[in-house]
Coordinates of C-alpha atoms and ligand atoms in Angstrom, one line a residue:
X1 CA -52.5 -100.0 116.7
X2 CA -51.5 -96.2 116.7
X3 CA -48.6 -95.7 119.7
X4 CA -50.3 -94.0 122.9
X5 CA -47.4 -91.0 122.5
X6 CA -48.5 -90.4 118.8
X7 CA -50.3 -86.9 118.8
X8 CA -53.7 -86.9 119.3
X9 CA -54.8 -84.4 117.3
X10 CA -52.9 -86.1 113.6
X11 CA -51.9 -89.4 115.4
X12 CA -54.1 -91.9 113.1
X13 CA -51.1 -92.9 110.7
X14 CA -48.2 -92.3 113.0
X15 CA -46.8 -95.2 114.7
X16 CA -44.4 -93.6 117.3
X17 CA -44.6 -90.1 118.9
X18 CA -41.6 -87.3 117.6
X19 CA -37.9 -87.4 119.0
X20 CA -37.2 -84.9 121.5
X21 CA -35.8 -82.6 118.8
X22 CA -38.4 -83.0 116.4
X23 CA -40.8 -81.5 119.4
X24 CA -38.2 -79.1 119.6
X25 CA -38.2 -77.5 116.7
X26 CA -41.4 -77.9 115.5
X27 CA -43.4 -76.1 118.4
X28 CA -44.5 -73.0 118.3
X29 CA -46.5 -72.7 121.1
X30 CA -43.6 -71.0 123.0
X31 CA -44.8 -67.7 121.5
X32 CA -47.7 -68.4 119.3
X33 CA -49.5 -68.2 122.6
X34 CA -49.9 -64.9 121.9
X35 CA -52.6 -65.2 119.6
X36 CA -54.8 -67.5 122.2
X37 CA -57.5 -64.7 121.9
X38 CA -57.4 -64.2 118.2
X39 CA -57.9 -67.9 117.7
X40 CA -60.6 -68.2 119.9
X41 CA -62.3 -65.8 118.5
X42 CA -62.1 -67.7 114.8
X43 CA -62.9 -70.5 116.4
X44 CA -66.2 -68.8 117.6
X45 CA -67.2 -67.2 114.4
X46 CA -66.1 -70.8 112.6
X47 CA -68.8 -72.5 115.0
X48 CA -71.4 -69.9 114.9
X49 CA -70.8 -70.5 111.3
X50 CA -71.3 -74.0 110.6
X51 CA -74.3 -74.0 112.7
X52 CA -75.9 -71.3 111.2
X53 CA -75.2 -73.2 107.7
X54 CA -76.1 -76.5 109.4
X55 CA -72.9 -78.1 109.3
X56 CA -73.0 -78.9 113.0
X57 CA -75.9 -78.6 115.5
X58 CA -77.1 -76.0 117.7
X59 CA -76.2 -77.6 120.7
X60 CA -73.2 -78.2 119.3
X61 CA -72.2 -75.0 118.5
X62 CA -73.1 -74.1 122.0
X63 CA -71.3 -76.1 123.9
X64 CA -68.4 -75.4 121.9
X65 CA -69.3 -71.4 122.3
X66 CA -69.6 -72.2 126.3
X67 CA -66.4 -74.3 126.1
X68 CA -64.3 -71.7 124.1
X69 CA -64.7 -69.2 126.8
X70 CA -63.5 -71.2 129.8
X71 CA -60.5 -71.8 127.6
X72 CA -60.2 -68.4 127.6
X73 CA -61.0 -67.4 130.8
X74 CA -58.4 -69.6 132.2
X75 CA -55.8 -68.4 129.8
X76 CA -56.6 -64.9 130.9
X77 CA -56.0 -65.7 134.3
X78 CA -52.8 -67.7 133.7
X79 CA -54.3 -71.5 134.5
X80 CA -54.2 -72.9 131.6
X81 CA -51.5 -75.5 131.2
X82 CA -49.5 -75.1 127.8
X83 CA -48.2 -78.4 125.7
X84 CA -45.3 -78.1 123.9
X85 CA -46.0 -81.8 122.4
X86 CA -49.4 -80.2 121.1
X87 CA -47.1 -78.1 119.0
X88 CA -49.3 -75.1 118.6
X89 CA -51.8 -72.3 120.1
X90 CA -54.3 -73.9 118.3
X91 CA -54.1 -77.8 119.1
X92 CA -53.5 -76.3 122.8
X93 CA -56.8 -74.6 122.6
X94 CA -58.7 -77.1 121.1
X95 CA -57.6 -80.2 123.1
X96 CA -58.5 -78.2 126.4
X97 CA -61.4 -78.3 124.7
X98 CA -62.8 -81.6 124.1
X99 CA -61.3 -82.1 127.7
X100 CA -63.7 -79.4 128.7
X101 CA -67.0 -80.2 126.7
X102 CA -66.1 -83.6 125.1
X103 CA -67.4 -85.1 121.7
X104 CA -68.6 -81.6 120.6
X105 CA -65.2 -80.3 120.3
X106 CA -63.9 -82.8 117.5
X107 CA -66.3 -81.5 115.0
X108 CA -64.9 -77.4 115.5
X109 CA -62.4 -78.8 113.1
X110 CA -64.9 -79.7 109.9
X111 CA -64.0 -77.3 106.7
X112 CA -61.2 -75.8 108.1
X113 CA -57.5 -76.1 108.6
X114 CA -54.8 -74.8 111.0
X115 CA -53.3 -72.9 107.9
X116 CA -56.3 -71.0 107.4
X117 CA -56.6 -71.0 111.2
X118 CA -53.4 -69.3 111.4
X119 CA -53.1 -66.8 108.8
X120 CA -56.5 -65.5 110.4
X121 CA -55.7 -65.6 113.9
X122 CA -52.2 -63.9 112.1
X123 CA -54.0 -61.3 110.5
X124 CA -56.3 -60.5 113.8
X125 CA -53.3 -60.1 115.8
X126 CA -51.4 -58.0 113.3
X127 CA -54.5 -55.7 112.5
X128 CA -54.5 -55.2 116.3
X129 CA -51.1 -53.6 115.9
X130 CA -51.8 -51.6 113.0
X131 CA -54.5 -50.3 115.3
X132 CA -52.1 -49.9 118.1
X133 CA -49.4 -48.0 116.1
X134 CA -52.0 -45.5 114.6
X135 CA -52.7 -44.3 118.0
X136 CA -49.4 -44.1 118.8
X137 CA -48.2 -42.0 115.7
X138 CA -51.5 -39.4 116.2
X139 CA -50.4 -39.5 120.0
X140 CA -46.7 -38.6 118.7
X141 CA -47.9 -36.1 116.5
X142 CA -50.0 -34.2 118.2
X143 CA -47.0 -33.7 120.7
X144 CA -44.8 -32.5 118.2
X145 CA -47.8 -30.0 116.8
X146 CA -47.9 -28.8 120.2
X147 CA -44.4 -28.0 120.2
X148 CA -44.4 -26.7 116.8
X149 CA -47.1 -24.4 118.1
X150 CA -45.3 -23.1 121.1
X151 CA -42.4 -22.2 119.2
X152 CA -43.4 -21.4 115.7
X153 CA -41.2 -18.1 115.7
X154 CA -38.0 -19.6 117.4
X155 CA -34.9 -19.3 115.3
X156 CA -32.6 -21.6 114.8
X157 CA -29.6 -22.7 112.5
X158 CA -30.8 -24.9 109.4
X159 CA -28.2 -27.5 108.3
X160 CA -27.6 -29.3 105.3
X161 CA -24.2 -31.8 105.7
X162 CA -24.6 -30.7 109.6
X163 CA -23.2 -27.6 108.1
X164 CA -25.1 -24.5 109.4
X165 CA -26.6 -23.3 106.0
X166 CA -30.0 -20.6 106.8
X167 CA -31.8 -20.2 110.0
X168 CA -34.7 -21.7 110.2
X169 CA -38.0 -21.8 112.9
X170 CA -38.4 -24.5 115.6
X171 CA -41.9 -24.9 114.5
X172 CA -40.6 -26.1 110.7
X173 CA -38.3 -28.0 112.1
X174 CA -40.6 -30.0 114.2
X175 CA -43.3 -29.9 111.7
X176 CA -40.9 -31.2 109.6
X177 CA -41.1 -34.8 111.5
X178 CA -44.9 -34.0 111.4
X179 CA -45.0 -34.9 107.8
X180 CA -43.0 -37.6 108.4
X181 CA -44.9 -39.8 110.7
X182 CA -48.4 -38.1 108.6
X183 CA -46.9 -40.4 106.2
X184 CA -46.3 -43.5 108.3
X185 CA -50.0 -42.6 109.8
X186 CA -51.3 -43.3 106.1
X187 CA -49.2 -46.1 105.3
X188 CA -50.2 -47.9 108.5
X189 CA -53.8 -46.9 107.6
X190 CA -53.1 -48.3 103.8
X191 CA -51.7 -51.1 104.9
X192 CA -54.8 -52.2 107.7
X193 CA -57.4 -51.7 104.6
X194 CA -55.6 -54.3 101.7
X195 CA -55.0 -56.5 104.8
X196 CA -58.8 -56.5 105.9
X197 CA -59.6 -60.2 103.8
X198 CA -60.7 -63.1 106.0
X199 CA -58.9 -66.5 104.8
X200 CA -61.0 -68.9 107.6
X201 CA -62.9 -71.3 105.0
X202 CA -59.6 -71.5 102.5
X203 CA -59.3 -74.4 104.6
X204 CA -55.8 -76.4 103.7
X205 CA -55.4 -74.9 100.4
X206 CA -58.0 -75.9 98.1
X207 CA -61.4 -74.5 99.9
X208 CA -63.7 -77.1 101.4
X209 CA -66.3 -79.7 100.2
X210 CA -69.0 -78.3 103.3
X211 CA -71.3 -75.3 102.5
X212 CA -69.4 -72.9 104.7
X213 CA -70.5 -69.3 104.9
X214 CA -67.3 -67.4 104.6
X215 CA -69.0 -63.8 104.3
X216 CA -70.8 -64.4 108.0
X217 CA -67.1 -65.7 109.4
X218 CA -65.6 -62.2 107.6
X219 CA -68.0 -60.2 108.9
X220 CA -68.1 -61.4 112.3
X221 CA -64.2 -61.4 112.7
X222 CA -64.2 -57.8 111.3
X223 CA -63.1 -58.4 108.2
X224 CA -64.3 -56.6 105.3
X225 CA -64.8 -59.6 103.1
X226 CA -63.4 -62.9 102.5
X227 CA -60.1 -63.7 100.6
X228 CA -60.5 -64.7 96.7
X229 CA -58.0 -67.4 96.2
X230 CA -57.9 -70.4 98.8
X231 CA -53.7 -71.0 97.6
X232 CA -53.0 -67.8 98.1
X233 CA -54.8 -67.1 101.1
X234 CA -53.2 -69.3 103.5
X235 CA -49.7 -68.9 102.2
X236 CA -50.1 -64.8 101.9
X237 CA -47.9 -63.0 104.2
X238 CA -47.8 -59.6 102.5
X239 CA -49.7 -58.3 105.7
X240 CA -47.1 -59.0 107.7
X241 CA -44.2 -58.0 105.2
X242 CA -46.3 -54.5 104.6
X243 CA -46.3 -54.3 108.9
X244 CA -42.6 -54.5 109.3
X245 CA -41.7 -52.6 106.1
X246 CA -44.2 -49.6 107.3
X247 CA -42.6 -50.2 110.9
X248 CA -39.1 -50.1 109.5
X249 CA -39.9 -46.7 107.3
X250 CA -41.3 -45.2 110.8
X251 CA -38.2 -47.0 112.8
X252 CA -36.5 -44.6 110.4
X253 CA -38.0 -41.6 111.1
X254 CA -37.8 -42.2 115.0
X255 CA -34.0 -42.7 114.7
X256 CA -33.3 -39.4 112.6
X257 CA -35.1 -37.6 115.5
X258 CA -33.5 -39.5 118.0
X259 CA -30.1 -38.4 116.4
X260 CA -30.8 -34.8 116.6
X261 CA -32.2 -35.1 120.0
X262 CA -28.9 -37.4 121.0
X263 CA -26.9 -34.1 119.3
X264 CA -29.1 -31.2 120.2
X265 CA -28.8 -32.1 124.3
X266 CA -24.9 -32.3 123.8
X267 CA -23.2 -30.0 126.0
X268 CA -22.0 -28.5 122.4
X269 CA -25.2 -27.5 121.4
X270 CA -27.9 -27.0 123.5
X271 CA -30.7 -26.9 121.5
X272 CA -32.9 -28.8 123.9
X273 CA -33.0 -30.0 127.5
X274 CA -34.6 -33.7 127.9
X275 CA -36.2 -34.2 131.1
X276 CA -35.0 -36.2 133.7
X277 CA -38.0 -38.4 133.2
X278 CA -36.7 -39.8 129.6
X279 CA -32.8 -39.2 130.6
X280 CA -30.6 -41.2 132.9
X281 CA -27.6 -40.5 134.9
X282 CA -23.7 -41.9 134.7
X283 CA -23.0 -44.4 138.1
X284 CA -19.6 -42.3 137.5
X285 CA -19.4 -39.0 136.2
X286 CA -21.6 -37.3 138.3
X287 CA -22.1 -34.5 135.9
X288 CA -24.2 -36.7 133.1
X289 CA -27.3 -36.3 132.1
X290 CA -27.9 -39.2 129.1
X291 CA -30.1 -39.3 126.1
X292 CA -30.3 -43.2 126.7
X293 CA -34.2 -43.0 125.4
X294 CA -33.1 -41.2 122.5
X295 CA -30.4 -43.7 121.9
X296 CA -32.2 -46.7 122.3
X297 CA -35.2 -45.5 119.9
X298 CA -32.5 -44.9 117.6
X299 CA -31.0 -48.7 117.7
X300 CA -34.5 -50.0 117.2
X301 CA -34.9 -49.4 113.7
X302 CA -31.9 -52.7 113.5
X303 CA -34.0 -55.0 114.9
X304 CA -37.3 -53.7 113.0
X305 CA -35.7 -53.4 109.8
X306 CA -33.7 -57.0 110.8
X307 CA -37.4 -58.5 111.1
X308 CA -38.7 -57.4 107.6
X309 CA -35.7 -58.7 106.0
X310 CA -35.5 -62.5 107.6
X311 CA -39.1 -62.6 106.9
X312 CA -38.7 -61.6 102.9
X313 CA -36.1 -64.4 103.4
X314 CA -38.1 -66.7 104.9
X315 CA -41.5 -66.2 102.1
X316 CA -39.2 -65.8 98.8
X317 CA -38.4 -69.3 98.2
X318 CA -41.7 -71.1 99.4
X319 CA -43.7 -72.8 96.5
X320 CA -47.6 -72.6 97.0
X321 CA -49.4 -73.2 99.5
X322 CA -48.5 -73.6 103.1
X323 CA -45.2 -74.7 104.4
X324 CA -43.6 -74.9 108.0
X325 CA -41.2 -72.0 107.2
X326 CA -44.1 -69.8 107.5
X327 CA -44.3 -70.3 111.0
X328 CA -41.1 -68.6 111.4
X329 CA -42.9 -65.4 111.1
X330 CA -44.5 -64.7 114.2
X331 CA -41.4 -64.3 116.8
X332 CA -40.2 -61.2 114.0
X333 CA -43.5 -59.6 113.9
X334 CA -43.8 -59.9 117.8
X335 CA -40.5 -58.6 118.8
X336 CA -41.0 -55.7 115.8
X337 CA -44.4 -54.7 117.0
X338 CA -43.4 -54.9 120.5
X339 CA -40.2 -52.4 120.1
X340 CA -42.3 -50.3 117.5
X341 CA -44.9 -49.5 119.9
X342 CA -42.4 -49.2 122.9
X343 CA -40.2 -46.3 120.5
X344 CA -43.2 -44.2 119.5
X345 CA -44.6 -44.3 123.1
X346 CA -40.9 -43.0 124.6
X347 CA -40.3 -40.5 121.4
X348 CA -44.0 -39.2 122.1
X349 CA -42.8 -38.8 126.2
X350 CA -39.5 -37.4 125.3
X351 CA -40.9 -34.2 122.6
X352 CA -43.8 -33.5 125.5
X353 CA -40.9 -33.1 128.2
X354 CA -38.2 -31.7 126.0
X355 CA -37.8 -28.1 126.8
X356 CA -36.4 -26.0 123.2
X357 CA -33.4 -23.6 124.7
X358 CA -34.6 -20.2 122.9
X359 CA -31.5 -18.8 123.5
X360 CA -28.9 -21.3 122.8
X361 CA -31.2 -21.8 119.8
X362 CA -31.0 -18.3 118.4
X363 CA -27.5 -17.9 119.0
X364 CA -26.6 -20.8 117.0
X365 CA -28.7 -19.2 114.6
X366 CA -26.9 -15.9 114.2
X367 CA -23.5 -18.4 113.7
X368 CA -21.8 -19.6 110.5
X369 CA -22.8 -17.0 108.3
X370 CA -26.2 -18.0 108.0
X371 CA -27.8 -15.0 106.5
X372 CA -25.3 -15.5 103.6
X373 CA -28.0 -16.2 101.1
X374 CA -30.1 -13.4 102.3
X375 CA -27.5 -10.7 101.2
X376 CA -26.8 -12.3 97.9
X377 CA -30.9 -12.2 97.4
X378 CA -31.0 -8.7 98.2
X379 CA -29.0 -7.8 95.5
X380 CA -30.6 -9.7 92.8
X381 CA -33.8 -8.2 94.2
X382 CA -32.3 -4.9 95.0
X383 CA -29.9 -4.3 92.7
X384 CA -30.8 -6.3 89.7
X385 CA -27.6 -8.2 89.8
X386 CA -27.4 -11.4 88.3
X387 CA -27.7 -14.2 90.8
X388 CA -24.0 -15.8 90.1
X389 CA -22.8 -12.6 90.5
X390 CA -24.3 -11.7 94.2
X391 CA -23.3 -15.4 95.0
X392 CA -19.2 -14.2 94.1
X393 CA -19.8 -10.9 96.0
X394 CA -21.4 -12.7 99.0
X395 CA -18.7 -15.2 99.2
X396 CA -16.0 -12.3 99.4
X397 CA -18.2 -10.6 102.3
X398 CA -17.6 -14.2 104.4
X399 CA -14.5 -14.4 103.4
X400 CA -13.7 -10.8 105.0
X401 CA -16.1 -11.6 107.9
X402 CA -14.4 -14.7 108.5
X403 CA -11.2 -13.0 108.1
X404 CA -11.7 -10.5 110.8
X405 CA -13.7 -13.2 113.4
X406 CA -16.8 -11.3 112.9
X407 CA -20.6 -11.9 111.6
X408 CA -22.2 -10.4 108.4
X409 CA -23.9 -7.6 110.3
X410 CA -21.0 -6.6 111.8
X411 CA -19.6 -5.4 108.8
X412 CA -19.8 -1.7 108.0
X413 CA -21.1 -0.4 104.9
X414 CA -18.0 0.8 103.5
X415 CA -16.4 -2.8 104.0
X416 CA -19.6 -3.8 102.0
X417 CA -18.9 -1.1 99.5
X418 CA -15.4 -1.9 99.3
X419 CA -16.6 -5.2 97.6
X420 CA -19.6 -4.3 95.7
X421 CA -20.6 -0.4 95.2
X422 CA -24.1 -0.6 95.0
X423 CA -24.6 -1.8 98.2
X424 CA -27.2 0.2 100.6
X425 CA -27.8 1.0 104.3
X426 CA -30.6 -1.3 103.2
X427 CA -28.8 -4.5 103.1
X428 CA -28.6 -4.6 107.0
X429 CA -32.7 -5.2 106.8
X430 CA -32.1 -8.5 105.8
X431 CA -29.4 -9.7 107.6
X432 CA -30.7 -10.4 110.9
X433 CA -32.4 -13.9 111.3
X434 CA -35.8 -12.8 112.5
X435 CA -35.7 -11.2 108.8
X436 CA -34.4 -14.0 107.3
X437 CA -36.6 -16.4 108.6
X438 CA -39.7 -13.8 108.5
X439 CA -39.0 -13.8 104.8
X440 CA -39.3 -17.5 103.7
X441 CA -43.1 -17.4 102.7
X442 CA -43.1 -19.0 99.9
X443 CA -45.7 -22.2 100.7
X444 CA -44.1 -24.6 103.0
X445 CA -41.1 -22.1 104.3
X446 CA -39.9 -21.4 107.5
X447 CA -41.3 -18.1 108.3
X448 CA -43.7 -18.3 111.1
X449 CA -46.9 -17.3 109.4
X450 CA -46.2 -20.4 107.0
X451 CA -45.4 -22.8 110.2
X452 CA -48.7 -21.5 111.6
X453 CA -50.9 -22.4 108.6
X454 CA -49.0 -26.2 109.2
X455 CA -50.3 -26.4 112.9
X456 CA -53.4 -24.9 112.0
X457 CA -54.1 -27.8 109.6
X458 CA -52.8 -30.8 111.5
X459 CA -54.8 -29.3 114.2
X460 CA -57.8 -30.1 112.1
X461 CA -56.8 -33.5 110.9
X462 CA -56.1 -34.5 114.1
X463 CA -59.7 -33.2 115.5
Ligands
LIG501 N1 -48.0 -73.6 114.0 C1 -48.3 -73.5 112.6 C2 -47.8 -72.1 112.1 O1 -47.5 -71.3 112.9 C3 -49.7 -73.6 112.3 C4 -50.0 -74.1 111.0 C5 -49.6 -75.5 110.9 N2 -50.0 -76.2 109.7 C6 -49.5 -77.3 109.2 N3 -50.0 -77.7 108.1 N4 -48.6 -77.9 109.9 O2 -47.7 -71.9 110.9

């Protein structure tokens, strides 16, 4: 006789119910409730399924249809009592509901198992996210168009080793993270689409014996057809892999903007003011005005990148099919997705409230010898001289310039002359920034007209 504490749901050849620890570590329920409405969902289709293929009964079907949605209705509302010694979000839902409708609900079960069950109610949930962070990048986007747009002819200093190297626009700057998260958008978009297989009907690992319909369960669930391989199905976690590693790549992005911003509010530079909507204040120094969003967008891309790399750990050992270790992958995906979302929603706040300092922007421009590269390209072009050559002549100009605590254009010509004779009233065209900048056409520069093609196209990709 089978001990009255031996789980109901696999309890036929157990003789005693699990040690305290066992029930420990083997539930999942703790977070997997977070896929209640996923599984319900392939629970529906599954039903729907094997009455249509007449596996089960109409009536059947029904009442498990009926039943399925008071479990879900009293989830939504916070009722429903959750079992840790029914181990998972699907035992839970399916106990409730032979409670709820009785006999019916033991035959929901037939040509399926909870490792297909899973991996689809997996997939659902992570599809959802994929979903979620699309409209969150095209939300981000858009508000760094828009303040690509407002400041397309904006000079600033361009830096390469933080060193100020040519001025540059605003706009190309902020277009520049444009292309960055354009590329995320398509990865996340990439990634949905090879994800988009139903496994429901791989069944354990091997398929199932009952004349299932998995192309009506695909199609019903959204999915754009039903996996090939029953092994591989229900011990594939590429989708989830593909999520954190496209996450991480964008966690990346985030926290190289949230750098500049963290630098660009300093009291040093003062590229940009943050609003006091994404800023905070010091309990002490009254003074402080904190980049704490920027900051904590910019430590996210640990945990997210932390996440892809315990789940590689967890999937690269693991022979075929299923194994416990695999449900060790929901609590990364959940807290990635969760602080993925939450970073492109505060970046995409913080760029629509950040206000560019034009002036503090231009200054900075004008500094470090920026134009240096202009002057030594005005004498190849100018005076034929060989490129090396301007480059040596150039660098003695700074060195005077630097000399004497002054800019390029606040040499005189005969200081210029005094270096290189051929040198023109000209030169002083092209030594300003607006020049500088106005002259970078080549496709994909900084000068304005180019920036203004970029919004121009985003603005039609984005509609
Ligand atoms: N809670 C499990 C998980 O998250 C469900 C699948 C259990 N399958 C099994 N054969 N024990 O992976």
């Amino acid at each position: 006789m089978t001990d009255k504490t031996s789980n109901q749901m696999w309890g036929g050849r157990f003789a005693a119910g699990p040690d305290a620890i066992m029930e420990a570590i083997n539930a999942s329920i703790g977070f997997d409730q977070r896929m209640a409405a996923q599984d319900i969902a392939g629970s529906r289709a599954h039903a729907a399924m094997l009455a249509a293929t007449g596996v089960i009964t109409d009536n059947d079907a029904e009442a498990i249809r009926e039943g399925l949605l008071t479990v879900l209705s009293e989830i939504e509302s916070g009722s429903f009592q959750f079992s840790t010694a029914l181990e998972d979000i699907h035992m839970n839902v399916e106990a409730r509901l032979k409670e709820i409708i009785g006999e019916p609900a033991g035959r929901l079960h037939t040509g399926r198992s909870r490792n297909d069950q899973v991996a689809t109610d997996f997939k659902l949930w992570v599809r959802d996210q994929f979903d979620a962070a699309e409209k969150g990048l095209l939300a981000l986007i858009k508000a760094l168009v828009d303040q690509a747009e407002a400041g397309a002819d904006w000079v600033m200093p361009g830096f390469t080793h933080l060193q100020t190297a040519q001025p540059v626009t605003w706009g190309h700057h902020m277009m520049a993270y444009v292309e960055m998260f354009g590329r995320d958008l398509s990865r996340v978009r990439d990634a949905r689409k090879r994800m988009n297989e139903s496994p429901l009907g791989s069944a354990a690992l091997a398929g199932t014996s009952f004349p299932i319909d998995r192309e009506m369960t695909a199609k019903a669930l959204g999915f754009d057809r039903p996996t090939a391989n029953s092994l591989d199905a229900v011990s594939d976690r590429d989708f989830a892999l593909e999520f954190l590693s496209v996450a991480s790549i964008c966690a990346m992005h985030l926290s190289r903007f949230a750098e500049e911003l963290v630098i660009w509010s300093s009291a040093q530079f003062r590229f940009v003011t943050l609003s006091d909507r994404f800023s905070t204040g010091s309990s002490i120094m009254p003074q402080k005005k904190n980049p704490d969003a920027a900051e904590l967008i910019r430590a996210k891309v640990g945990r997210i990148f932390g996440a892809n790399t315990a789940l590689m750990m967890v999937m690269k050992g693991l022979p075929l099919a299923y194994s416990k270790d695999m449900q060790e992958d929901k609590e990364q995906v959940f807290d990635a997705a969760d602080n993925w979302m939450l970073a492109l929603a505060a970046m995409e706040g913080m760029v629509k409230d950040m206000t560019g300092n034009r002036e503090s922007l231009a200054a900075a421009a004008g500094s470090g010898f920026s134009t240096a590269t202009d002057l030594a390209d005005w004498m190849v072009r100018v005076l034929k001289v060989p490129f090396r050559d301007a480059h040596h002549v150039t660098g003695a100009l700074v060195a005077m310039a630097e000399g004497r605590g002054v800019d390029l254009p606040d040499l005189s010509l005969e200081d210029m002359k005094s270096v290189h004779e051929g040198i023109t009233e000209d030169i002083f065209t092209v030594l300003g920034v607006e020049n500088s900048v106005n002259s970078r056409m080549s496709y994909g520069g900084t000068a304005p007209a180019q920036v203004r093609a970029q919004v121009a196209r985003w603005k039609e990709i984005l509609g």
